[in-house]
Tab-separated table of C-alpha atoms (C1' of nucleotides) in Angstrom:
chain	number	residue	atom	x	y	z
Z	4	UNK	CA	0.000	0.000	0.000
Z	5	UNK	CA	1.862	2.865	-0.955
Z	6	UNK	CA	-0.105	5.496	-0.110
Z	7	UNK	CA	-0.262	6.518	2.891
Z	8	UNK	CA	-3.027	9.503	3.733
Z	9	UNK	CA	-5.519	8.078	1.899
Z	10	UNK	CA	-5.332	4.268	3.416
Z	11	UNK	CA	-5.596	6.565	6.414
Z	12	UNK	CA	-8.851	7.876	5.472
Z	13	UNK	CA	-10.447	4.567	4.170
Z	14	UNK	CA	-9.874	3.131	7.568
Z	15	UNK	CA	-10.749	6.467	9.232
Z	16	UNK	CA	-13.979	5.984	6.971
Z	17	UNK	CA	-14.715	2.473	8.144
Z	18	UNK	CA	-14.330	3.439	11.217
Z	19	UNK	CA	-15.827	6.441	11.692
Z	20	UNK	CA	-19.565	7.463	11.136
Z	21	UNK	CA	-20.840	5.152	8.486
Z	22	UNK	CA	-19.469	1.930	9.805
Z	23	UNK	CA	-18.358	2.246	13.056
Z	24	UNK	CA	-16.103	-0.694	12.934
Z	25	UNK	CA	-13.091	-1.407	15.441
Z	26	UNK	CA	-9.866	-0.493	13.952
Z	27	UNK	CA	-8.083	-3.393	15.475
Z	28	UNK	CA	-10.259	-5.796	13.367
Z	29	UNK	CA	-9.256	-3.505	10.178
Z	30	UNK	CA	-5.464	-4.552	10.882
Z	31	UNK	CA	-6.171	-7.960	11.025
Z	32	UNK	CA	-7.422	-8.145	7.224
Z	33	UNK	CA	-4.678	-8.654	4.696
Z	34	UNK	CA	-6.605	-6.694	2.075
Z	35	UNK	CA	-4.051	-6.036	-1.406
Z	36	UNK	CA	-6.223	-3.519	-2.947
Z	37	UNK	CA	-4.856	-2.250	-5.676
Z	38	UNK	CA	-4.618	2.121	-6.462
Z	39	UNK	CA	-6.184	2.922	-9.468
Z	40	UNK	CA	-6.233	5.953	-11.115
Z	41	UNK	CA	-9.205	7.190	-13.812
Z	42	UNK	CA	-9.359	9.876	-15.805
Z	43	UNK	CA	-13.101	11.989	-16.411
Z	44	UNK	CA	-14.944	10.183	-18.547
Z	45	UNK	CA	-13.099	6.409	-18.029
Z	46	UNK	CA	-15.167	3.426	-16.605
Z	47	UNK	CA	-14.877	1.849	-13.370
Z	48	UNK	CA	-17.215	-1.062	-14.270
Z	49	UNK	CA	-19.113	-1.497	-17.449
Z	50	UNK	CA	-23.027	-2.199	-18.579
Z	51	UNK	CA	-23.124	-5.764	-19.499
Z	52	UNK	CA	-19.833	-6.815	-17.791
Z	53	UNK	CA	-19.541	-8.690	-14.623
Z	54	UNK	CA	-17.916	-6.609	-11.759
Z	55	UNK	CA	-16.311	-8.761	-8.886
Z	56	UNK	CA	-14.821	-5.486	-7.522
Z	57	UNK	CA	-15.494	-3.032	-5.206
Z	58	UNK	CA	-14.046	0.292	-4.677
Z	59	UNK	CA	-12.858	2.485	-1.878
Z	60	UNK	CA	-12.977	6.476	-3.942
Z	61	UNK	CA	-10.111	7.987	-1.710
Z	62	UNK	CA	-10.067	11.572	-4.681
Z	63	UNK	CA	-13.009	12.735	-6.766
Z	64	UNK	CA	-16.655	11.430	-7.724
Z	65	UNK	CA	-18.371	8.976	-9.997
Z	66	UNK	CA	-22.183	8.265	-10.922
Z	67	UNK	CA	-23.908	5.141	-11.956
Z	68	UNK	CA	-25.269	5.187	-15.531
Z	69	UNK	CA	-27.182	2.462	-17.623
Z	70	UNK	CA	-28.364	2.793	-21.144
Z	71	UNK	CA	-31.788	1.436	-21.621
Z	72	UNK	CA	-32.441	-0.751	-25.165
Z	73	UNK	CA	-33.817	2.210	-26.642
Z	74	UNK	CA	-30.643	4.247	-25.916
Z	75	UNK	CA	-31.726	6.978	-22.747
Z	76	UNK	CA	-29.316	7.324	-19.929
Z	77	UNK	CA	-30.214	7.053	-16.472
Z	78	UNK	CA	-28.344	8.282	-14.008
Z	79	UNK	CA	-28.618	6.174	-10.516
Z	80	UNK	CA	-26.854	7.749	-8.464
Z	81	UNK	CA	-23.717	9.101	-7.448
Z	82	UNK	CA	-20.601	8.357	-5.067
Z	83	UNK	CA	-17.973	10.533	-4.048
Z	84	UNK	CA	-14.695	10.604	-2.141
Z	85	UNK	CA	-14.337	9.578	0.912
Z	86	UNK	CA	-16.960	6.308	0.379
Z	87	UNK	CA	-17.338	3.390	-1.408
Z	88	UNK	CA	-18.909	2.744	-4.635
Z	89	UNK	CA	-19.500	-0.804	-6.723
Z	90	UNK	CA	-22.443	-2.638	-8.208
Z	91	UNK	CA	-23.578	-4.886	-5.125
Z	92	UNK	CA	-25.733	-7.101	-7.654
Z	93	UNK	CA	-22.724	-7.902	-9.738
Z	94	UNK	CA	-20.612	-8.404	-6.765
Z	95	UNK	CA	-22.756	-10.828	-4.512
Z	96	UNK	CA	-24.734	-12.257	-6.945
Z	97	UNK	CA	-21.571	-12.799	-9.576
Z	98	UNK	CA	-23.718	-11.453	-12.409
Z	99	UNK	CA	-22.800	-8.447	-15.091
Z	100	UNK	CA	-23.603	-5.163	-13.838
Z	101	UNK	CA	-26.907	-3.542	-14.832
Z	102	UNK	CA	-24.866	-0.043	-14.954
Z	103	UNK	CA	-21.691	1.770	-15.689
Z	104	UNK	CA	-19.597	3.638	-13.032
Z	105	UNK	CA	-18.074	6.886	-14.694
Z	106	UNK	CA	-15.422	9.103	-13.961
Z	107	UNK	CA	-16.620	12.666	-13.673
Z	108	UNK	CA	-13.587	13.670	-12.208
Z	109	UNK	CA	-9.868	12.477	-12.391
Z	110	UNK	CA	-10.552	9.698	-9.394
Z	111	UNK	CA	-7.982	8.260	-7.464
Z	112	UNK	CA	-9.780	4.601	-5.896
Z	113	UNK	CA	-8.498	1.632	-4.136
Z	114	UNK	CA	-9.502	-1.589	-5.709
Z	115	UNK	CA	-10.446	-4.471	-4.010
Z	116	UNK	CA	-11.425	-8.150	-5.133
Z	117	UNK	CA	-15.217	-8.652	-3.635
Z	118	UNK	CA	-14.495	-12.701	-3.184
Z	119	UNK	CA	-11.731	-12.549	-1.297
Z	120	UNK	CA	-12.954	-9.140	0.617
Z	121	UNK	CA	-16.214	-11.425	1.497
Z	122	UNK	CA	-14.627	-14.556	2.463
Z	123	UNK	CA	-12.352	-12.381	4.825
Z	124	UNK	CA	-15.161	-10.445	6.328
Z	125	UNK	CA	-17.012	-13.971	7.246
Z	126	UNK	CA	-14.319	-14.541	9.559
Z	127	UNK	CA	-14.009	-10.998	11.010
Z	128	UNK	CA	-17.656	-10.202	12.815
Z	129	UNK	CA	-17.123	-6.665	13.619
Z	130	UNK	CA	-16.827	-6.465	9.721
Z	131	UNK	CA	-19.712	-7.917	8.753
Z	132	UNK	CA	-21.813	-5.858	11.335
Z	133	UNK	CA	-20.607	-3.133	9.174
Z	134	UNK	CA	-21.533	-4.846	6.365
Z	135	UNK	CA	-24.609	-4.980	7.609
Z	136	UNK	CA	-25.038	-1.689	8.199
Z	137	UNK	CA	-23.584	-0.392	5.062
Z	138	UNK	CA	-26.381	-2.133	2.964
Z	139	UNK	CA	-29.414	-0.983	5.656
Z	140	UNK	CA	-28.113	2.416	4.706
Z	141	UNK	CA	-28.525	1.614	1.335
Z	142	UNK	CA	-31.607	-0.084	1.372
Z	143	UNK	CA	-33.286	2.856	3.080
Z	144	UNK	CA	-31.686	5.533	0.311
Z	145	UNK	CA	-33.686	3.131	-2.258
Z	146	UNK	CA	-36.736	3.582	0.151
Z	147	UNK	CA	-36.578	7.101	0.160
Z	148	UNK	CA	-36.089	7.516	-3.686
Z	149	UNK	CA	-38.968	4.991	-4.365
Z	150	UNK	CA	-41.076	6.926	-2.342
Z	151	UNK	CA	-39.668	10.535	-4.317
Z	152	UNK	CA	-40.480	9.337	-7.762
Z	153	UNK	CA	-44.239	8.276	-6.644
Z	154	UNK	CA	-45.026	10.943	-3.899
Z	155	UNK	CA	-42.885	14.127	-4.993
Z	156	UNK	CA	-42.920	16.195	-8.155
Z	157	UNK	CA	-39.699	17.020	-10.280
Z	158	UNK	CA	-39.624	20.154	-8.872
Z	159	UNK	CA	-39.625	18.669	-5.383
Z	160	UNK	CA	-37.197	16.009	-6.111
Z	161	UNK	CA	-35.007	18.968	-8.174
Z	162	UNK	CA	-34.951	20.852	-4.516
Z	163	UNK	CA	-34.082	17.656	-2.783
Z	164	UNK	CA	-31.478	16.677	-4.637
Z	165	UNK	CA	-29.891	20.074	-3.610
Z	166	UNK	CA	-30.634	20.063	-0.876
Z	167	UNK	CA	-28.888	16.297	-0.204
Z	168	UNK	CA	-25.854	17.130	-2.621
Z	169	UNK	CA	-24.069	20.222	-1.498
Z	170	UNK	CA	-20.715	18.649	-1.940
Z	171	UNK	CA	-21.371	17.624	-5.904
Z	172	UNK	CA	-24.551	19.769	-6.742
Z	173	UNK	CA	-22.074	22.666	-8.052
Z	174	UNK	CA	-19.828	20.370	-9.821
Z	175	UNK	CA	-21.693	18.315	-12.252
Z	176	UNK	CA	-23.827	18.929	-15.637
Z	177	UNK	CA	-27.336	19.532	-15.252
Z	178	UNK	CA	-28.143	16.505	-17.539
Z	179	UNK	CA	-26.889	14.271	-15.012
Z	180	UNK	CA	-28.703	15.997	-12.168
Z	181	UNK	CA	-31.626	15.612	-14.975
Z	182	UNK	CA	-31.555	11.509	-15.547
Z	183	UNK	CA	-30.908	11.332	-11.918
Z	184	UNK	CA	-34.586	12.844	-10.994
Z	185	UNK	CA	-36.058	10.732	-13.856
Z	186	UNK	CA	-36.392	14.099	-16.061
Z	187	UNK	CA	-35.213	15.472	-19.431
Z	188	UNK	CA	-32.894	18.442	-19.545
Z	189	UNK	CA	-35.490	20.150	-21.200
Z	190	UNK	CA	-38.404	19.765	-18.041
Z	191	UNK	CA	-34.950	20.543	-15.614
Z	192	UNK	CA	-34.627	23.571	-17.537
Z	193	UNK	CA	-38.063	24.692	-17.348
Z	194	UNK	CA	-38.203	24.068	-13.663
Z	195	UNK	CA	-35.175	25.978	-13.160
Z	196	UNK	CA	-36.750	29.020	-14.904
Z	197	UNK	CA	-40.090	28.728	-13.585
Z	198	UNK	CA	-37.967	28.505	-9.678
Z	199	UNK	CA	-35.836	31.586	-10.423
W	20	UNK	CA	-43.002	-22.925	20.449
W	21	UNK	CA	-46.299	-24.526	19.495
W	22	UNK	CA	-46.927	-23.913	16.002
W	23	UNK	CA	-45.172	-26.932	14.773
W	24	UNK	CA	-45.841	-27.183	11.379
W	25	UNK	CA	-45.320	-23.045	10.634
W	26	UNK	CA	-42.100	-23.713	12.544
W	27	UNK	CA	-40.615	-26.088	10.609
W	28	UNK	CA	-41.698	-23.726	7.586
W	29	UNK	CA	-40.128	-21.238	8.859
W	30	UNK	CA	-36.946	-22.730	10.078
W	31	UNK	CA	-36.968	-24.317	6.413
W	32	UNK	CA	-37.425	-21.147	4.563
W	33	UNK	CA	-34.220	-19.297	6.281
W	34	UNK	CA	-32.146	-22.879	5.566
W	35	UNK	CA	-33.955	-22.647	2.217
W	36	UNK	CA	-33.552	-21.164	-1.368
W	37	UNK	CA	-33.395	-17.448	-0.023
W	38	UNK	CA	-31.053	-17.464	3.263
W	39	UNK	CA	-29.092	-20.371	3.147
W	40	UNK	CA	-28.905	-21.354	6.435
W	41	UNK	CA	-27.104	-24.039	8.087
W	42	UNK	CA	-30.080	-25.801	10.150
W	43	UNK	CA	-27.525	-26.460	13.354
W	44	UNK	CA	-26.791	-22.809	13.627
W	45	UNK	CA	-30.431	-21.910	14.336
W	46	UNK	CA	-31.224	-24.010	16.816
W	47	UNK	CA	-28.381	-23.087	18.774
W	48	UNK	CA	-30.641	-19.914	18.758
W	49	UNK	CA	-33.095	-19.211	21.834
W	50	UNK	CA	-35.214	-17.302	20.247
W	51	UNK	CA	-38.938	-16.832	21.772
W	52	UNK	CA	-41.192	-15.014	19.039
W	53	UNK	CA	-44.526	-14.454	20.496
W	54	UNK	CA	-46.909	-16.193	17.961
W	55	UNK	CA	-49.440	-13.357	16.322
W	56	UNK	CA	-53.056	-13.288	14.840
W	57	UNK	CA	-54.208	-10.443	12.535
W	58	UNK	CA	-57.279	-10.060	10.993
W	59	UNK	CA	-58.126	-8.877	7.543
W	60	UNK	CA	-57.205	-4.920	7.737
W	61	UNK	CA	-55.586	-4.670	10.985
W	62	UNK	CA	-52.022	-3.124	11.187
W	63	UNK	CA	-48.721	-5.335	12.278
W	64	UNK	CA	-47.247	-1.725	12.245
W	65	UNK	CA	-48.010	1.931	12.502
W	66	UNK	CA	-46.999	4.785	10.251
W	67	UNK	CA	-45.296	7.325	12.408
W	68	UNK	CA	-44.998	5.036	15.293
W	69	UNK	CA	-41.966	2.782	16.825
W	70	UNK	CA	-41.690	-0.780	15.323
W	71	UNK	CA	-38.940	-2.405	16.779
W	72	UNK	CA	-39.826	-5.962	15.705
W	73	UNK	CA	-40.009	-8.044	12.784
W	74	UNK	CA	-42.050	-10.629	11.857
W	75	UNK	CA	-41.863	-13.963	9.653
W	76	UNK	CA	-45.487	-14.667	8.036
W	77	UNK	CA	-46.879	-18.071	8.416
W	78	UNK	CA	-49.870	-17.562	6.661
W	79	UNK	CA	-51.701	-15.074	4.597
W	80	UNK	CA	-50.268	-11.181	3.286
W	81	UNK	CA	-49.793	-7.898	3.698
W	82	UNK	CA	-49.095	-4.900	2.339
W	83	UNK	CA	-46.720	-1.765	3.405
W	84	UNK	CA	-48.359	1.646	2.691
W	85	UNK	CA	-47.604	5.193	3.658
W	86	UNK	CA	-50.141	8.000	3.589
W	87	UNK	CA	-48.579	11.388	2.641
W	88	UNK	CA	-49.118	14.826	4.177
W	89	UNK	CA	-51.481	15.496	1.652
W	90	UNK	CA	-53.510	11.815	2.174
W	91	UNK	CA	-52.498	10.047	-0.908
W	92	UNK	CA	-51.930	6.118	-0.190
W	93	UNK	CA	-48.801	4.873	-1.080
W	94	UNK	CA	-48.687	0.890	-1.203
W	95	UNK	CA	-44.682	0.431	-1.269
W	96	UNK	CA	-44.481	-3.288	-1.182
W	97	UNK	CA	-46.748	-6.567	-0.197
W	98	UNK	CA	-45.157	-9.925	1.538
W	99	UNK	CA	-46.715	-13.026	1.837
W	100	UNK	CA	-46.288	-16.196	3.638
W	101	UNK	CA	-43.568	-17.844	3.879
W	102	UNK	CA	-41.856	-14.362	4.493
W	103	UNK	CA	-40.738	-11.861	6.794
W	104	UNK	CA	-41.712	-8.898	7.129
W	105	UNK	CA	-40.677	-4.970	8.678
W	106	UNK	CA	-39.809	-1.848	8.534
W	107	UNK	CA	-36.014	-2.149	8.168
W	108	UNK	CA	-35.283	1.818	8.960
W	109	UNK	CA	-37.363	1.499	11.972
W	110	UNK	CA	-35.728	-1.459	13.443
W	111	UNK	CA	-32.269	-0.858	12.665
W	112	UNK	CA	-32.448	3.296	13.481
W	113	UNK	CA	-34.505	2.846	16.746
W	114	UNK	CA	-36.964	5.502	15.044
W	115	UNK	CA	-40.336	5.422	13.652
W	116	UNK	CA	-41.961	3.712	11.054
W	117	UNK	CA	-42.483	5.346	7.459
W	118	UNK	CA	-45.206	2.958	6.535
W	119	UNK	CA	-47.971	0.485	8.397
W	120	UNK	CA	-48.432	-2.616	7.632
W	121	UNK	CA	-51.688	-4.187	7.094
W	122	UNK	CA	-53.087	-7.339	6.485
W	123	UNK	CA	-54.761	-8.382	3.408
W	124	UNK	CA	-56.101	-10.932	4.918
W	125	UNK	CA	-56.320	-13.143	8.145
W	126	UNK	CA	-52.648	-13.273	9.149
W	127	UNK	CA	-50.373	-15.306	11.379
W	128	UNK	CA	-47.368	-14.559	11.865
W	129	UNK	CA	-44.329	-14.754	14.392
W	130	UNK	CA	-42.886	-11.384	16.048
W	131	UNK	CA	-39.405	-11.031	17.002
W	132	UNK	CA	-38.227	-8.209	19.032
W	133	UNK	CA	-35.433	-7.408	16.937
W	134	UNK	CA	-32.682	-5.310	19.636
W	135	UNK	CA	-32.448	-9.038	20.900
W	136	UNK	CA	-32.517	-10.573	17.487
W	137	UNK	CA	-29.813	-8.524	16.284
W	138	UNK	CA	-27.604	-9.191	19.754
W	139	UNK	CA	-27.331	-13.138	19.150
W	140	UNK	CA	-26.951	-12.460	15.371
W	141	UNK	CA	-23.507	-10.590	16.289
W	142	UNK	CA	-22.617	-14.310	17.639
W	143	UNK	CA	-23.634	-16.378	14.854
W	144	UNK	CA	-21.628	-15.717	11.708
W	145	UNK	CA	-23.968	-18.000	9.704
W	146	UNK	CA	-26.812	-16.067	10.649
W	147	UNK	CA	-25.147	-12.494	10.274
W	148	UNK	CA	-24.739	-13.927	6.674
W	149	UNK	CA	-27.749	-14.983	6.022
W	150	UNK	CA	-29.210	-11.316	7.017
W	151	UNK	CA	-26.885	-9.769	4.709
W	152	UNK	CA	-28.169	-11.812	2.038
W	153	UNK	CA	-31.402	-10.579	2.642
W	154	UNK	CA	-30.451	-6.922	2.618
W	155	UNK	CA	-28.424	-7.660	-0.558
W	156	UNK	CA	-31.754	-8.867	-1.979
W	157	UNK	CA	-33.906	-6.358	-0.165
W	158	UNK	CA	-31.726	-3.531	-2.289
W	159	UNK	CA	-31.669	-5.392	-5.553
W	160	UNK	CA	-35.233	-4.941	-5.571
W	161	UNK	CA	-35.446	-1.390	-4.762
W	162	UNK	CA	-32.738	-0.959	-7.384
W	163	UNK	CA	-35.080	-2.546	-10.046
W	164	UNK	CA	-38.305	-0.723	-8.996
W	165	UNK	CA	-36.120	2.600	-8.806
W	166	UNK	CA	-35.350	1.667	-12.610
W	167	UNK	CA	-39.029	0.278	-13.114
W	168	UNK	CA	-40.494	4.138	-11.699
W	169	UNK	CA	-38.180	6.250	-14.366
W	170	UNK	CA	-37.666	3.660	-17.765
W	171	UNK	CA	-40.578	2.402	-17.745
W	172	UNK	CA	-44.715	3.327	-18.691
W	173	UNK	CA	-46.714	2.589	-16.563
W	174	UNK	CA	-48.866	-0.328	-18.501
W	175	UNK	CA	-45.208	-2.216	-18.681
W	176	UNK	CA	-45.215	-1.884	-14.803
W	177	UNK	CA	-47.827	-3.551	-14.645
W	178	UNK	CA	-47.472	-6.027	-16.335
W	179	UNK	CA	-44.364	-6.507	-15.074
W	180	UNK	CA	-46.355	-6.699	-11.124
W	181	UNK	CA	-48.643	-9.170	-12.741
W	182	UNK	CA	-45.814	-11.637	-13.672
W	183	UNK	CA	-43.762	-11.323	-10.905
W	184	UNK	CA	-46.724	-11.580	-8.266
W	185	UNK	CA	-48.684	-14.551	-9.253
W	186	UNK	CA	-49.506	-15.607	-5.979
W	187	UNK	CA	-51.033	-12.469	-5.102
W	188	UNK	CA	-52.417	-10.691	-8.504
W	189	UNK	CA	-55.922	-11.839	-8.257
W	190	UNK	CA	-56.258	-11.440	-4.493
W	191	UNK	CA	-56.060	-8.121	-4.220
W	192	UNK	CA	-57.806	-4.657	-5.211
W	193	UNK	CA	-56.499	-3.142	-8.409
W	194	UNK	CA	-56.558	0.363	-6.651
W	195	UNK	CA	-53.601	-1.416	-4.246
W	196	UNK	CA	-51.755	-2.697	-7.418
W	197	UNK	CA	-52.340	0.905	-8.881
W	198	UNK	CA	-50.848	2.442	-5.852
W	199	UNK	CA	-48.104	-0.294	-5.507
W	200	UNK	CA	-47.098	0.914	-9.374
W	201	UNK	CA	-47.550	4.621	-8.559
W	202	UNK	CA	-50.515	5.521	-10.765
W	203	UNK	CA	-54.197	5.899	-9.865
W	204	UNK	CA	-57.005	3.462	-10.246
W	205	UNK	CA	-58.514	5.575	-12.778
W	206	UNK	CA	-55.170	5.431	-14.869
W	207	UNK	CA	-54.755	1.787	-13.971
W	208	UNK	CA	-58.572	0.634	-15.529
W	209	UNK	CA	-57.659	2.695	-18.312
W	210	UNK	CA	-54.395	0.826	-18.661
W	211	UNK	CA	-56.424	-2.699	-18.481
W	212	UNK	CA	-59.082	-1.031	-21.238
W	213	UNK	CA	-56.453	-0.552	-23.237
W	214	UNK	CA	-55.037	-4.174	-22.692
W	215	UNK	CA	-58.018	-6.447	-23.520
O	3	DT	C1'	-7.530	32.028	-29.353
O	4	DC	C1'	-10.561	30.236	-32.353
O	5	DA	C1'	-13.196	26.125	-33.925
O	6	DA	C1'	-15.865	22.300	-32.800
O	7	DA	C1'	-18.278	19.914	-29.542
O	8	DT	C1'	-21.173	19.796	-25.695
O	9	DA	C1'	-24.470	21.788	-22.506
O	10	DA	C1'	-28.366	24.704	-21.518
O	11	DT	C1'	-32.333	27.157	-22.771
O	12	DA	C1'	-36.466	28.217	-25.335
O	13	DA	C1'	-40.766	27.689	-28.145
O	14	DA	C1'	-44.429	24.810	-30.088
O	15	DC	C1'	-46.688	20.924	-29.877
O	16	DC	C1'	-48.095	16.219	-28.007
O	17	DT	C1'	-49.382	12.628	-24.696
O	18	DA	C1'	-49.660	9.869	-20.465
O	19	DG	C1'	-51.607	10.161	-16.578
O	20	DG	C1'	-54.090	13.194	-12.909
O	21	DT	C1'	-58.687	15.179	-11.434
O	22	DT	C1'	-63.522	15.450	-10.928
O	23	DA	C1'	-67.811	13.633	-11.194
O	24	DA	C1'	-71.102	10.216	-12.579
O	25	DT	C1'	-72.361	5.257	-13.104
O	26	DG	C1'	-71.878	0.482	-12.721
O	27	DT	C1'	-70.406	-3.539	-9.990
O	28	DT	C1'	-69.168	-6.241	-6.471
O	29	DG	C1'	-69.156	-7.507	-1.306
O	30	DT	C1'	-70.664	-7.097	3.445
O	31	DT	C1'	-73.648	-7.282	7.046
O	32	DA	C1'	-78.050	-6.411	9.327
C	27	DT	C1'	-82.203	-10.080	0.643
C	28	DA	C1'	-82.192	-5.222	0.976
C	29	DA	C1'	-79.131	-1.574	1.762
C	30	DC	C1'	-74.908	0.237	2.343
C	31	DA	C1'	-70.130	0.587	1.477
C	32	DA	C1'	-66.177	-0.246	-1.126
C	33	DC	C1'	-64.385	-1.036	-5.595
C	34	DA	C1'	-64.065	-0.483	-10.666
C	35	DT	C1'	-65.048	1.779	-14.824
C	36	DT	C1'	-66.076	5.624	-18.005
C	37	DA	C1'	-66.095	10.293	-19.867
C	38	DA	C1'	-64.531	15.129	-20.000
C	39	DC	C1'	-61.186	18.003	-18.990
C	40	DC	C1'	-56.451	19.547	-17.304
C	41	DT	C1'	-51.447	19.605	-16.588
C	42	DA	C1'	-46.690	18.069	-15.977
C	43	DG	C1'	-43.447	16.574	-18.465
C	44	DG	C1'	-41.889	14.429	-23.125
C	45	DT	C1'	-40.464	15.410	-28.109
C	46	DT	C1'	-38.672	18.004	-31.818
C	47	DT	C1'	-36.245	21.654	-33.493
C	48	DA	C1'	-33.655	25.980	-32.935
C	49	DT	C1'	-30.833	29.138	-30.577
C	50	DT	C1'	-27.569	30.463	-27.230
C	51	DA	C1'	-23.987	29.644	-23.789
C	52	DT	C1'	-19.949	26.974	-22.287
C	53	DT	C1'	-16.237	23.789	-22.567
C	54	DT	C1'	-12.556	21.633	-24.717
C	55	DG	C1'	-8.717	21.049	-27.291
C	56	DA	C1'	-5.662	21.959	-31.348
DNA sequence: TCAAATAATAAACCTAGGTTAATGTTGTTA
DNA sequence: TAACAACATTAACCTAGGTTTATTATTTGA
């Protein structure tokens, strides 16, 4: 592991308010991620292919994209540094990933093998508590945006996503923000114009 | 325990094709669910109230549904026997459920008060596994209804329910199945006009 | 620094699904 | 079995958001 600050902040990250997992049981792991670097615009994991990986983002931010057969993007969400990010279908079910993870930054991540990451975290409990955890967090994100796209209107689910996004709201095209609320550009624009 | 036969079913279906369970590992459990009757239209939970339990169904279903400020039903999900069923936010957060649950018909179920579930989970690994399965499938299928809500028309929702819910697609209102796919029962008869 | 590409906005028009209100159609229960 | 309630359908109308096509910013990169 050569470097240093950010291995720092992944434990810091598994440790700290997300996972809340004992920093002893971190140093018993012999995890060999492997640093990779992306450019904007590069893949992490691709529509169509499996994805045994997961990834620790220790620099910049990605968002999940698929491509439906008739060719519109949908944006499902977004990750950003300091977190974790991978398609947990792909991963625990070993089947190709329904989505793409993109770049929209340079991204500096840490790579990790999901098999051998699982089969390690079976014998490590305070790991798999924060396992556990991890995915209830998830789950309940997926609650929440169920509930958005049947209870809220774009506008509403426009303000939320501000609202929730501080850190990327700034820092990404509209489109994205767009196929992320289940909108076109065009409706975001109107929206915007109709809110100003 | 005296349900004998739901018992076996039960300890069968977390063994079985969704949990994976070794059999030995749950009896070393000491588990005392209190055994539960519902009848057609009463709640297992409450919107806006605590629901620290969970509950495997031994016979009959239900449905999860929020009402929103502005008293639009919401039915997020149904479950049926052999299941479980909960609010995961509630339980795991310690804070109030989002959604009741109701029964569709005459219920019986067992309810587990999950603080002490979850505290002899922590010592079985098998279990903790088997939860985390769960989870992982819990989000899967948020992740496809997430994609269903902004891909998809609303006629290929349904008939997407209506395949994947054979067991329950002629046993309950349409107005639930029109609120389960986020359109009204106006929209929905229209839909099934359209169809025949 | 100037093209070329990409992103955002705008206008005109269209459509799926919401809303309201009326009318059948089942299902309960007294 | 009559009467009431809940459910389902239909029609008429409305609106949010989609589609198409232009126009105007912004980026990007040579």
């Amino acid at each position: 592991m050569s470097l240093q600050i950010p291995m720092e902040d992944f434990v810091h990250y598994f440790l700290g308010n997300n996972l809340n997992i004992d920093k002893a049981d971190f140093d018993k792991f012999g995890l060999k991620p492997k640093v990779k670097h992306y450019q904007k615009g590069q893949q992490l994991i691709i529509q169509g292919q499996p994805a045994p990986t997961f990834f620790f983002l220790v620099k910049g931010f990605v968002r999940y994209l698929s491509v439906s057969a008739e060719g519109k993007e949908f944006t499902q969400s977004f990750a950003y540094a300091p977190g974790i990010s991978g398609s947990t279908r792909a991963m625990t079910k070993n089947v190709n990933s329904l989505f793409s993870i993109e770049a929209l930054d340079d991204v500096i991540c840490l790579e990790f093998d999901w098999p051998v990451f699982f089969e390690q975290m079976k014998s490590q409990p305070g790991f798999m508590a924060a396992y556990n955890r991890l995915l209830e967090n998830m789950f309940i994100k997926k609650e929440e945006r169920e509930y958005a796209f049947v209870q809220q209107s774009a506008e509403q689910r426009y303000l939320t996503f501000l609202d929730k996004n501080p850190l990327i709201r700034d820092k990404i095209p509209l489109k994205m923000i767009a196929s992320h609320i289940g909108i076109t550009p065009i409706a975001l624009s109107r929206i915007r114009n109709r809110l100003k």
